[in-house]
mmCIF file of C-alpha atoms and ligand atoms in Angstrom:
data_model
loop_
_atom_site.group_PDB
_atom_site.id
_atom_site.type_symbol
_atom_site.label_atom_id
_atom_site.label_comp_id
_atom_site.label_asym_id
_atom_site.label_seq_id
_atom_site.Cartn_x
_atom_site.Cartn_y
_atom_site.Cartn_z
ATOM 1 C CA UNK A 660 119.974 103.517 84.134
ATOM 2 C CA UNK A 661 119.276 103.424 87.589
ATOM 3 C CA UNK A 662 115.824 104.851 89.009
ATOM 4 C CA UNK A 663 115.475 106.507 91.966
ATOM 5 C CA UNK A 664 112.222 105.879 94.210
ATOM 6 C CA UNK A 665 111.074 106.427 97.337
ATOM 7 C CA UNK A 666 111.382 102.678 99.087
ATOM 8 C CA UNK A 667 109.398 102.144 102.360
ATOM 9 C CA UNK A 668 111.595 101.432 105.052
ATOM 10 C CA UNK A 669 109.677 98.639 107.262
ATOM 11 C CA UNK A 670 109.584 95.968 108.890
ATOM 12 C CA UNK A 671 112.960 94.112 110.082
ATOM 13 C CA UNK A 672 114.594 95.632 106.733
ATOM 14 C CA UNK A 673 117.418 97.523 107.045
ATOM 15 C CA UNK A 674 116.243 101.792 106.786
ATOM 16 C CA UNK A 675 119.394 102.600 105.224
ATOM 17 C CA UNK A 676 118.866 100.429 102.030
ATOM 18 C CA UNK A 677 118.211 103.019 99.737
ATOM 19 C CA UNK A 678 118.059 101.462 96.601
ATOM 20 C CA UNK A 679 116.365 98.377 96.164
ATOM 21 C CA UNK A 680 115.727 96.566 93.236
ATOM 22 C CA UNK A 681 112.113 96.416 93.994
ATOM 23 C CA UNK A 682 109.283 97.270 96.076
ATOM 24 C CA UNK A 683 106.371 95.976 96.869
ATOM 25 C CA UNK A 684 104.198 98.378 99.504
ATOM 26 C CA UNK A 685 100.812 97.588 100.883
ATOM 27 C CA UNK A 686 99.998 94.860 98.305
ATOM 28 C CA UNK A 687 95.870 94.247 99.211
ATOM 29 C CA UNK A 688 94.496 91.432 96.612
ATOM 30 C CA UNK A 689 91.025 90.292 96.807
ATOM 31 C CA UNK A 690 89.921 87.363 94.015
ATOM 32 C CA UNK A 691 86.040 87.637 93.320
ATOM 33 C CA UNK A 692 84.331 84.582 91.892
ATOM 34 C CA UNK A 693 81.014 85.119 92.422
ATOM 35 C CA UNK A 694 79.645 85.795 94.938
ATOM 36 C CA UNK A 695 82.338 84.840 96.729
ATOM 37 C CA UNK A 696 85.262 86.779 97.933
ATOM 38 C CA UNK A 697 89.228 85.576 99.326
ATOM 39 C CA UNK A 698 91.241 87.724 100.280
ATOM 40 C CA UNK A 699 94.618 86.595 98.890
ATOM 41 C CA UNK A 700 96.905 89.369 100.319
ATOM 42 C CA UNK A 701 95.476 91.398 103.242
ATOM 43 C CA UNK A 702 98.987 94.441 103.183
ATOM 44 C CA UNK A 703 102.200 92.659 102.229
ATOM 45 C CA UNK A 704 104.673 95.010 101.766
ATOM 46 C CA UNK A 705 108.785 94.078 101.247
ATOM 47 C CA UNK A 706 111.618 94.892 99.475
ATOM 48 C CA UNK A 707 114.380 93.004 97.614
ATOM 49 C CA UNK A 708 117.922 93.907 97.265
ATOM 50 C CA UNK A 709 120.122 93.989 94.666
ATOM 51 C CA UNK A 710 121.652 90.732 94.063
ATOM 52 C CA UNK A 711 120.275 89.387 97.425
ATOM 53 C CA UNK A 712 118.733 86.010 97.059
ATOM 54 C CA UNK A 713 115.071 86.321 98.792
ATOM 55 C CA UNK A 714 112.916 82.678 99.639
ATOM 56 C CA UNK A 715 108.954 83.336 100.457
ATOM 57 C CA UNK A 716 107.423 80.471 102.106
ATOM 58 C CA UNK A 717 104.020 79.832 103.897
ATOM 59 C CA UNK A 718 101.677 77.011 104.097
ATOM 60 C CA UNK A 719 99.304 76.325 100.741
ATOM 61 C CA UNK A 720 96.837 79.052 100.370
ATOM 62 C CA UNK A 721 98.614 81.831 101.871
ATOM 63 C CA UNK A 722 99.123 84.191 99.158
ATOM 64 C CA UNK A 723 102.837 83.110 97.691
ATOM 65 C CA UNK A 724 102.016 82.651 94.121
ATOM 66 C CA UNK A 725 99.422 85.437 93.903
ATOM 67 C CA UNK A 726 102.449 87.759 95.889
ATOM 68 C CA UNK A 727 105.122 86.468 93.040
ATOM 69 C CA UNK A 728 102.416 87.070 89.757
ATOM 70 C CA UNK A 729 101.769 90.797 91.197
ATOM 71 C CA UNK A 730 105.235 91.460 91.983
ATOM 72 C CA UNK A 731 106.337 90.198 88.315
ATOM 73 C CA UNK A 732 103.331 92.719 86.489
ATOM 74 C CA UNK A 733 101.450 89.421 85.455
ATOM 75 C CA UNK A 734 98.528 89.992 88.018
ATOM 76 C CA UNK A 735 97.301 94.042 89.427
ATOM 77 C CA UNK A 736 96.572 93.555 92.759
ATOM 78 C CA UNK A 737 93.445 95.407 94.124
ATOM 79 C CA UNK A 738 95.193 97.957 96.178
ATOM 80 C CA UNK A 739 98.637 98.725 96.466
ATOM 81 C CA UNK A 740 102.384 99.649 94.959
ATOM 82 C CA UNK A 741 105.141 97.702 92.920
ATOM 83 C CA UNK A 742 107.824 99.519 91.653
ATOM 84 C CA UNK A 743 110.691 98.572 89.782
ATOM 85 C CA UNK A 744 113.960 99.592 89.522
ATOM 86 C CA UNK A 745 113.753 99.276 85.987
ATOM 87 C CA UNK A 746 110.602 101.881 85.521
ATOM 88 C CA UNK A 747 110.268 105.224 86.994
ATOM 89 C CA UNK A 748 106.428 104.797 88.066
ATOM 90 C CA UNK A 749 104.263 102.210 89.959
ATOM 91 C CA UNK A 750 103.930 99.264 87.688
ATOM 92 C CA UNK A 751 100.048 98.456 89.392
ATOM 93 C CA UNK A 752 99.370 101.991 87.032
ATOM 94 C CA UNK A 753 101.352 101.028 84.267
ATOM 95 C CA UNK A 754 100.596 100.025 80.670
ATOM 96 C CA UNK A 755 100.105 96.661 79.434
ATOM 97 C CA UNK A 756 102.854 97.508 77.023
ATOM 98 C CA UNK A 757 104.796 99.363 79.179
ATOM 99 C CA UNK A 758 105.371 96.157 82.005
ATOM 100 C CA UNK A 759 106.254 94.074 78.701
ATOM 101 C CA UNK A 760 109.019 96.223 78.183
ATOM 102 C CA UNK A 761 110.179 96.556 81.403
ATOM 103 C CA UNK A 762 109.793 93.202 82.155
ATOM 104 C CA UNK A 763 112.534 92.316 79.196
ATOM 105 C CA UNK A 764 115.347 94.207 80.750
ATOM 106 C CA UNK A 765 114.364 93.719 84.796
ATOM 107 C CA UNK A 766 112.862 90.279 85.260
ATOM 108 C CA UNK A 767 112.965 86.848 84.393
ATOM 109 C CA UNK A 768 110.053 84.983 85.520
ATOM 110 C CA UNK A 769 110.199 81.384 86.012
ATOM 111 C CA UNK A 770 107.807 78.703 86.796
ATOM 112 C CA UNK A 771 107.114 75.287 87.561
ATOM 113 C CA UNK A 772 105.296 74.647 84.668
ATOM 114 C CA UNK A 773 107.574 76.644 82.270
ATOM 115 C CA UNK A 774 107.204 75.539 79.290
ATOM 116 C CA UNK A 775 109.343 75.299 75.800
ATOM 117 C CA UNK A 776 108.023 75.530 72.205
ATOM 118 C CA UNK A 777 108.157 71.924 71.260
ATOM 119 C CA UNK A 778 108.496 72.655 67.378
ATOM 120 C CA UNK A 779 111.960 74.184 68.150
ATOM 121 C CA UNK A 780 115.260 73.184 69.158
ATOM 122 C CA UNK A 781 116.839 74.053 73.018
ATOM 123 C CA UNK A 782 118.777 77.007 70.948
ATOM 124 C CA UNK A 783 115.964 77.937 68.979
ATOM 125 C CA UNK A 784 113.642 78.443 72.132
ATOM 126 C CA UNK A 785 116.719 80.439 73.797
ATOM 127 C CA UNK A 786 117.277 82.943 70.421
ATOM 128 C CA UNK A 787 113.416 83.023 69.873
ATOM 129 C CA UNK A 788 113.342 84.526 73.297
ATOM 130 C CA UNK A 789 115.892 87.071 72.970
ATOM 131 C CA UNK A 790 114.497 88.185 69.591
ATOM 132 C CA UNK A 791 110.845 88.505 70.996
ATOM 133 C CA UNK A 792 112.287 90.491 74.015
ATOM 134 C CA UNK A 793 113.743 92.757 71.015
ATOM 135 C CA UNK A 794 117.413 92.306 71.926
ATOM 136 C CA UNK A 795 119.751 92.656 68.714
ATOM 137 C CA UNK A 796 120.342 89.765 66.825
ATOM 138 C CA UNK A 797 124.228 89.373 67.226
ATOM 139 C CA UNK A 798 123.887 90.047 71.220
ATOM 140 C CA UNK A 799 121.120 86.906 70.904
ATOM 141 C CA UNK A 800 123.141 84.299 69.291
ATOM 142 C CA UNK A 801 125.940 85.201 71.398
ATOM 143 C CA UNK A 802 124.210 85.115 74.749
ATOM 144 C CA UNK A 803 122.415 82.108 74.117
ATOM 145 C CA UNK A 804 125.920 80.586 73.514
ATOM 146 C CA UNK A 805 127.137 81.823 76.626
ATOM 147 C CA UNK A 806 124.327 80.371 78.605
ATOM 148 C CA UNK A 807 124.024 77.233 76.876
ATOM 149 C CA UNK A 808 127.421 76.488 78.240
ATOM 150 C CA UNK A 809 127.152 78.688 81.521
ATOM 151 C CA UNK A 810 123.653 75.916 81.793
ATOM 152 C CA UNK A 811 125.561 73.027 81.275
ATOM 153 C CA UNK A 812 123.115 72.091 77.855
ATOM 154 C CA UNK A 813 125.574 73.041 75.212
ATOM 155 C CA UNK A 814 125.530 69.613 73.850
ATOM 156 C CA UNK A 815 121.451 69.583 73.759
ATOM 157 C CA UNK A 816 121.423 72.984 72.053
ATOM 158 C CA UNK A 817 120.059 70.989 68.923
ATOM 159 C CA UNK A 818 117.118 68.871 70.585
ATOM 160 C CA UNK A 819 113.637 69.112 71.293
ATOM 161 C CA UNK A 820 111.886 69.343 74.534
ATOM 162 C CA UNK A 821 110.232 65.978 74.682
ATOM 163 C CA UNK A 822 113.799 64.227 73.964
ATOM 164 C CA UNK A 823 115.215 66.236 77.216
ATOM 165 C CA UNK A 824 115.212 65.077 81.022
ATOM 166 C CA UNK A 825 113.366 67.028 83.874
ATOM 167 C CA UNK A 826 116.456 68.893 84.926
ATOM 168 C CA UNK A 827 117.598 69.720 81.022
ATOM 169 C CA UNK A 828 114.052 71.653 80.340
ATOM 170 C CA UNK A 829 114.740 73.398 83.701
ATOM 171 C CA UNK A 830 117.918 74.745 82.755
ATOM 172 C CA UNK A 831 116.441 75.735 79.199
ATOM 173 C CA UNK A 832 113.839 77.478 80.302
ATOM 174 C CA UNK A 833 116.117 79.323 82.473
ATOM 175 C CA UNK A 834 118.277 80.125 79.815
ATOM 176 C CA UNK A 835 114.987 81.913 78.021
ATOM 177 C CA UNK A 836 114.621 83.834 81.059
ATOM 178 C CA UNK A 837 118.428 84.986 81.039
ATOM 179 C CA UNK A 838 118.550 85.919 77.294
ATOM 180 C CA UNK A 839 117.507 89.358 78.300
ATOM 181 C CA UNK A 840 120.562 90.222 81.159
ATOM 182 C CA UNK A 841 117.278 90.679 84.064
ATOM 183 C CA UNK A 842 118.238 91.921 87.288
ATOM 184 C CA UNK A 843 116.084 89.423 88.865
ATOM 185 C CA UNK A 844 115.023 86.175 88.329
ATOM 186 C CA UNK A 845 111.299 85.354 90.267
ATOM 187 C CA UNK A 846 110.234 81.959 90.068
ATOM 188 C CA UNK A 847 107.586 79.698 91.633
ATOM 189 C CA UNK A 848 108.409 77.073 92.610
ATOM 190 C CA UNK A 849 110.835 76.145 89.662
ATOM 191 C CA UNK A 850 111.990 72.781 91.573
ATOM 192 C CA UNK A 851 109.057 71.651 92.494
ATOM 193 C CA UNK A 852 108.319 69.115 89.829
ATOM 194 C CA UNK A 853 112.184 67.515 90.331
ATOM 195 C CA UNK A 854 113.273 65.217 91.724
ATOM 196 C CA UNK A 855 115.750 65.963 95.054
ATOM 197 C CA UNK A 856 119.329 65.451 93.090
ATOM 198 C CA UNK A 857 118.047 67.356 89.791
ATOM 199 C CA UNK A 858 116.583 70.566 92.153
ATOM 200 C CA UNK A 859 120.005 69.872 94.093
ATOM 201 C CA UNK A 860 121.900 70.509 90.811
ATOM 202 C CA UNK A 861 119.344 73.518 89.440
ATOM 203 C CA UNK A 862 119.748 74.860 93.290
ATOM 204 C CA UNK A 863 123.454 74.942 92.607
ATOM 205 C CA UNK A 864 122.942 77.143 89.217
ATOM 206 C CA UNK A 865 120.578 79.604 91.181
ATOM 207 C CA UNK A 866 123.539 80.369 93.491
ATOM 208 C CA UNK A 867 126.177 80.745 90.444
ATOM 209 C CA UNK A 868 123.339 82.528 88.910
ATOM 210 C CA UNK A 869 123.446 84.819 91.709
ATOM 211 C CA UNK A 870 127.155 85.352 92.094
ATOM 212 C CA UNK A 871 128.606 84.799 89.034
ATOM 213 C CA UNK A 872 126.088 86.876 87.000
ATOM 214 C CA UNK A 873 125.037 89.269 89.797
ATOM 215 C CA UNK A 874 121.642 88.667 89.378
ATOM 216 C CA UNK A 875 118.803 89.058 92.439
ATOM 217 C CA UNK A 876 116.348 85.857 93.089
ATOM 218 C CA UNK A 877 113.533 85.644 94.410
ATOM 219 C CA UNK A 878 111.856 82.309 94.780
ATOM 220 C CA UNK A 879 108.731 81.050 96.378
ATOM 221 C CA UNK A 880 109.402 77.667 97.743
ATOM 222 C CA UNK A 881 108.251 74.920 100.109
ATOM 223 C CA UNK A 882 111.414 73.328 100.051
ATOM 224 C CA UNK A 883 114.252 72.864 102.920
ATOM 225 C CA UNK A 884 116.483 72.143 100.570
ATOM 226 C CA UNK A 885 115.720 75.656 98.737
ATOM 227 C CA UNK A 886 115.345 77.450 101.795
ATOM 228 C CA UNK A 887 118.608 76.709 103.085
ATOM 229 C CA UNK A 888 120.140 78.377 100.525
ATOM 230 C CA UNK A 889 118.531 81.625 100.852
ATOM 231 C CA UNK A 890 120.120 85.003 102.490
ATOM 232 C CA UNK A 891 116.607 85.764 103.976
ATOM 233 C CA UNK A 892 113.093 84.077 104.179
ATOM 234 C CA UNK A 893 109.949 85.889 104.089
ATOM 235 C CA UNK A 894 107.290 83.995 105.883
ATOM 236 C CA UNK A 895 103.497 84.521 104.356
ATOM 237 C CA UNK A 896 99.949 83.367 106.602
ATOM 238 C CA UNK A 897 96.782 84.216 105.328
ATOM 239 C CA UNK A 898 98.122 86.882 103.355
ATOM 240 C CA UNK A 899 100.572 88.674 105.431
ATOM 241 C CA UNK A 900 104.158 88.418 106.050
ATOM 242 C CA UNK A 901 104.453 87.088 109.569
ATOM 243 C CA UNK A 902 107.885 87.013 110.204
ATOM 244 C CA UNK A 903 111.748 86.942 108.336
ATOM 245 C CA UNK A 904 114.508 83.930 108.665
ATOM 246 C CA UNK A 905 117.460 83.736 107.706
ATOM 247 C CA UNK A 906 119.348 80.527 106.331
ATOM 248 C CA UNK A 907 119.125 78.732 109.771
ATOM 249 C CA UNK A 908 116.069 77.805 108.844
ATOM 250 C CA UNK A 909 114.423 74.742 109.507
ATOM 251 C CA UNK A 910 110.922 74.505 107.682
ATOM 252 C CA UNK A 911 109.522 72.536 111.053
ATOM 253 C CA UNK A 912 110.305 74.236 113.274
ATOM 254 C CA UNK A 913 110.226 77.999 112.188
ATOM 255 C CA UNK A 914 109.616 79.150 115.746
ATOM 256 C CA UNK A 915 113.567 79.060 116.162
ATOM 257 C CA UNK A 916 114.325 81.336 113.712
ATOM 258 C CA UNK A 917 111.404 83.462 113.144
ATOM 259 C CA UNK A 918 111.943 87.261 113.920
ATOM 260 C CA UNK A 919 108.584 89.114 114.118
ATOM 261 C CA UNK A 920 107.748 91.194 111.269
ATOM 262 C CA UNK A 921 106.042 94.574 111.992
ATOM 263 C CA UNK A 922 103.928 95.651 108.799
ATOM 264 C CA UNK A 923 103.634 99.305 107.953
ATOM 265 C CA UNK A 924 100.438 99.005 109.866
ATOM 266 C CA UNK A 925 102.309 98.306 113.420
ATOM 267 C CA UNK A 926 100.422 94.820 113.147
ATOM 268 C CA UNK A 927 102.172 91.597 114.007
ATOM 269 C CA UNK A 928 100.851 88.485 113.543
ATOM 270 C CA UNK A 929 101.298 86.133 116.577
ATOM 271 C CA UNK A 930 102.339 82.732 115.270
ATOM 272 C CA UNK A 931 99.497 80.058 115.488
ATOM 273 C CA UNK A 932 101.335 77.559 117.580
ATOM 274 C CA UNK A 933 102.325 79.923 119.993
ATOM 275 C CA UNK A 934 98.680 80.680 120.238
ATOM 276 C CA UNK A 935 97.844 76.880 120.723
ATOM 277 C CA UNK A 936 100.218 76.206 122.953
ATOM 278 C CA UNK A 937 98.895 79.532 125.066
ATOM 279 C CA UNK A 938 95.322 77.851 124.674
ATOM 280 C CA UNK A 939 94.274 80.513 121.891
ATOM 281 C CA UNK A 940 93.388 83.632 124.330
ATOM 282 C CA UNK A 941 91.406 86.141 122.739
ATOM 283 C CA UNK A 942 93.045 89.360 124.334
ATOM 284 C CA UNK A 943 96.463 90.582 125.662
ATOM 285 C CA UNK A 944 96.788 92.986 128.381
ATOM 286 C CA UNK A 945 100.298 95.077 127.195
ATOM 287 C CA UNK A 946 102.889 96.638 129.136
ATOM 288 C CA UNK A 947 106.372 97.774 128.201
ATOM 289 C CA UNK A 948 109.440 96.757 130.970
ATOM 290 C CA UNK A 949 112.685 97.484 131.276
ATOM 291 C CA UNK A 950 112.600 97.976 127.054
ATOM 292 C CA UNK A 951 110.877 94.705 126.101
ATOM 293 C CA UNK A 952 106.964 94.555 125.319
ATOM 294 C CA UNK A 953 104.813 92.093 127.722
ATOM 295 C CA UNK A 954 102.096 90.374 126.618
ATOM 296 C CA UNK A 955 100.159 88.819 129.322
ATOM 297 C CA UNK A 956 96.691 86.660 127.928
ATOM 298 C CA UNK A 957 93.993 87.388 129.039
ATOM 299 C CA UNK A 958 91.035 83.990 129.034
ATOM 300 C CA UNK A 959 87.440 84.892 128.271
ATOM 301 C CA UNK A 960 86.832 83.861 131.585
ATOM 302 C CA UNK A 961 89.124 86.315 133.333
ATOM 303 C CA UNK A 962 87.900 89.314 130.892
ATOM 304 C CA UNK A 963 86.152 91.110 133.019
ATOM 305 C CA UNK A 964 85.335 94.785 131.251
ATOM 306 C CA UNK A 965 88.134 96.419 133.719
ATOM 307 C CA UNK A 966 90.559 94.475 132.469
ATOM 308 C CA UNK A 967 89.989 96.997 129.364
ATOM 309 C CA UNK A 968 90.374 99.823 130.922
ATOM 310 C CA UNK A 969 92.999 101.829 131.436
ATOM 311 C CA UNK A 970 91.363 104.316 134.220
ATOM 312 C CA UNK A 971 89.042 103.455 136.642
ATOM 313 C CA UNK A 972 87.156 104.945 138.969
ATOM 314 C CA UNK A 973 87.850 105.037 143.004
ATOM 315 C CA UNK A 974 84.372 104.426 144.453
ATOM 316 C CA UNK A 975 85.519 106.145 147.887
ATOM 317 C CA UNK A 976 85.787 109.681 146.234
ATOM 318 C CA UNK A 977 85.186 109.592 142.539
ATOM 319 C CA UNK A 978 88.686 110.103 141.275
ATOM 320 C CA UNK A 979 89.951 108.329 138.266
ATOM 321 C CA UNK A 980 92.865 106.579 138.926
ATOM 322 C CA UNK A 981 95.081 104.296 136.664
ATOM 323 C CA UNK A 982 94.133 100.844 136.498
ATOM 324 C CA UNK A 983 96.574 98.748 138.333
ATOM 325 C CA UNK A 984 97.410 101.149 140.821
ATOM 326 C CA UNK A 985 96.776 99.947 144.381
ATOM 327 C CA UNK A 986 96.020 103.119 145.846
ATOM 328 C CA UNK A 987 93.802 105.842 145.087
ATOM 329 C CA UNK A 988 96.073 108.896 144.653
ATOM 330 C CA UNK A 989 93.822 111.488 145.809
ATOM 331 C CA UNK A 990 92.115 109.917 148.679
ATOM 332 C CA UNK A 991 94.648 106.933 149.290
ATOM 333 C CA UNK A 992 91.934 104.048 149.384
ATOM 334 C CA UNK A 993 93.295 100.618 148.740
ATOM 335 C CA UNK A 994 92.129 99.635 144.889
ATOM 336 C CA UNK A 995 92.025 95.987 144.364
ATOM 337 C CA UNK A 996 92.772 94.125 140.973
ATOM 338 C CA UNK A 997 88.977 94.256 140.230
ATOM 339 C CA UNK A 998 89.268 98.306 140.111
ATOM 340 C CA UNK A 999 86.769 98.758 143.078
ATOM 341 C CA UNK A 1000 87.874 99.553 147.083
ATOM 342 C CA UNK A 1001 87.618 96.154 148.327
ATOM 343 C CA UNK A 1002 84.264 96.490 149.839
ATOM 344 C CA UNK A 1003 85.475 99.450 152.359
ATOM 345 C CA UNK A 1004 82.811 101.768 150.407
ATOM 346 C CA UNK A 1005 79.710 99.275 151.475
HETATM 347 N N1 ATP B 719 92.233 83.075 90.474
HETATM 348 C C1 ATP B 719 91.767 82.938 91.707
HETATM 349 N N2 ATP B 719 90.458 83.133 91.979
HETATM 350 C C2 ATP B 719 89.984 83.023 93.233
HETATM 351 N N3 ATP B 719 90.720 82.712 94.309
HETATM 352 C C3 ATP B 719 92.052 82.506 94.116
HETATM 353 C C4 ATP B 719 92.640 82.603 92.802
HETATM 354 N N4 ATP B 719 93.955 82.339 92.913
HETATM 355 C C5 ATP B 719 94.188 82.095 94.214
HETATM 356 N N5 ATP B 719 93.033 82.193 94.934
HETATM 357 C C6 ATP B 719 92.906 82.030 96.401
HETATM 358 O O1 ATP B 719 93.803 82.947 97.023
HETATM 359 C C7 ATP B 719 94.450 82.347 98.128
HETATM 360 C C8 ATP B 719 95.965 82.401 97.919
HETATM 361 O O2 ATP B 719 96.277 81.560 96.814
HETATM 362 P P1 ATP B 719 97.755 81.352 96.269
HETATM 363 O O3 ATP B 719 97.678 80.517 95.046
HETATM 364 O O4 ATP B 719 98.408 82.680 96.156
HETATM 365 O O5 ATP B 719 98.417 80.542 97.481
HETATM 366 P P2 ATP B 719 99.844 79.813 97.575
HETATM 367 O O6 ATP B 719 100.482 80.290 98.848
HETATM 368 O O7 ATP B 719 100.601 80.005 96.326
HETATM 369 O O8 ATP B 719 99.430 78.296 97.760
HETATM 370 P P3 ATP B 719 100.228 76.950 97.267
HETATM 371 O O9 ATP B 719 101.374 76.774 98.226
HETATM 372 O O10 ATP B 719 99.185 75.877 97.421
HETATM 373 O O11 ATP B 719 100.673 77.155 95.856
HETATM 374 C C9 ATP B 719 93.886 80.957 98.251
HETATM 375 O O12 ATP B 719 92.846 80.997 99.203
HETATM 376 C C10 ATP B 719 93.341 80.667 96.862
HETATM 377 O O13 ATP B 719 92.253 79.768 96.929
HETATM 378 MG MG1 MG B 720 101.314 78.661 94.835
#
């Protein structure tokens, strides 16, 4: 049954999109150890569509995994909203038992390091699954016959993991994931640990995945091979999202497809190199022309304090006048850029 919610509309996303499959609004996490205090997510908010396929990327550190636990209801974030479509409240105030449930039905979560039980057999592992997420017994066997074929494993159905290649446990651990019918399948880094023909080949089943079962992805990756395949990117930074791609990317050079996300703070994050190559000004001076925003740096050296303001005073009669102007408009004294009268008061 479908929910309805109310989804933030932010961001480069399109407003219209009225029914996403989830939502993730204002996500703040801070980790405590100690004394000590990182602040993993500082406001990430973003949606995914139904049966789009969403890629997060960012440099190590930046918040992906910690974004993908708290979206899945395996982490609560410190501040902040995740709804699914699956559940008619925030999950960040929901039950323990509650996210189990609605996990079964809405998400498969996959990870790098996803493991099977090595007692059991590849079909075992797949039923086991089905009957823990409390689906009925016939609608197990059958759907773990469907995807051991749909997997391309039906003829390891009877082994156990340690007898199975890299790219055989991926696909079985998918297949526990799938036993359930999810609407999304969120995975860490699920290639990762392959080499680049096996993630070429489990690449290929997240797109039939997609298309041929309908299902919604969304996969953290630091892979160009992955990312390639995505129909948008979310870029993360020090825990915000900096900017969207789409599957133009190319992971070195992001500045050529990066569009600027706006967060539902009106912040943007200026990208770092563009900063370096701009020798890493401190301020911006801001101006709207002709419908485009200018930012014009401003060097510590050149920041003098009227450079901050946006009225000064004329020192030949006291009026305030708007900084930039080059004539007073009450007494019609030249101004200069420094905001005084050019020395014709001395
Ligand atoms: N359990 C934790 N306790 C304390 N700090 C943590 C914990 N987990 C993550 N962090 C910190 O939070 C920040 C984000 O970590 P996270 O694992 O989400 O990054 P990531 O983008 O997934 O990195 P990578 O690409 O290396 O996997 C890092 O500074 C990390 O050190
Ligand atoms: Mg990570």
């Amino acid at each position: 049954m479908a929910t309805k919610f109310s989804a933030p509309s932010h961001g480069t996303e399109e407003i219209n999109d009225a029914d996403p499959l989830l939502v993730a609004e204002d996500i703040i996490k801070i980790y405590k150890t100690g004394k000590i205090e990182t602040q993993a997510l500082r406001g990430v908010s973003f949606k995914v569509k139904p049966q789009e396929k969403l890629f997060l990327i960012g440099p190590s550190g930046s918040g992906k995994t910690t974004l993908v636990n708290i979206v899945s209801g395996i982490t609560k974030p410190t501040s902040g909203k995740v709804f699914w479509k699956e559940l008619s409240k925030d999950i960040t105030r929901s039950t323990y038992e509650e996210i189990v449930k609605a996990r079964r039905t809405f998400a498969g979560v996959i990870f790098q390091d996803s493991k099977l039980l090595s007692h059991l057999t590849v079909k075992e592992n797949i039923e086991l699954a089905g009957y823990y997420a409390k689906v009925q017994p016939k609608v197990v066997k059958q759907r773990a016959q469907f995807l051991l074929k749909f997997l391309g494993i039906w003829d390891k159905r009877m082994k156990r993991e340690d007898t199975l290649s890299g790219g055989e446990k991926k696909r079985a651990a998918i297949a526990t994931t799938l036993i359930t019918n999810p609407k999304i399948l969120i995975g860490d880094e699920p290639t990762g640990d392959l080499d680049v023909e096996t993630a070429e080949s489990i690449l290929d089943l997240f797109d039939r995945i997609n298309e041929e079962l309908g299902i919604a992805i969304c996969i953290v990756t630091h892979s160009q091979q992955v990312a390639a395949r995505a129909d948008r990117i979310l870029e993360l930074r020090d825990g915000v999202i900096i900017g969207q791609h789409g599957s133009n990317i190319s992971l070195r050079k992001l500045e050529d497809s990066r569009l600027l996300e706006i967060d539902r703070q009106s912040r943007i994050v200026l990208p770092k190199t563009i900063l370096q190559d701009m020798d890493n000004p401190k301020h911006f001076s801001i101006e709207m022309e002709n419908g485009k925003i200018i930012l014009q740096p401003i060097y510590q050296a050149d920041f003098a304090p009227n450079n901050m303001k946006s009225v000064i005073t004329c020192t030949m009669c006291g009026n305030q006048v708007k900084n930039g102007v080059k004539f007073c408009s009450d007494c019609g004294a030249p101004i200069t850029d420094k905001g005084d009268n050019n020395g014709l008061n001395k």
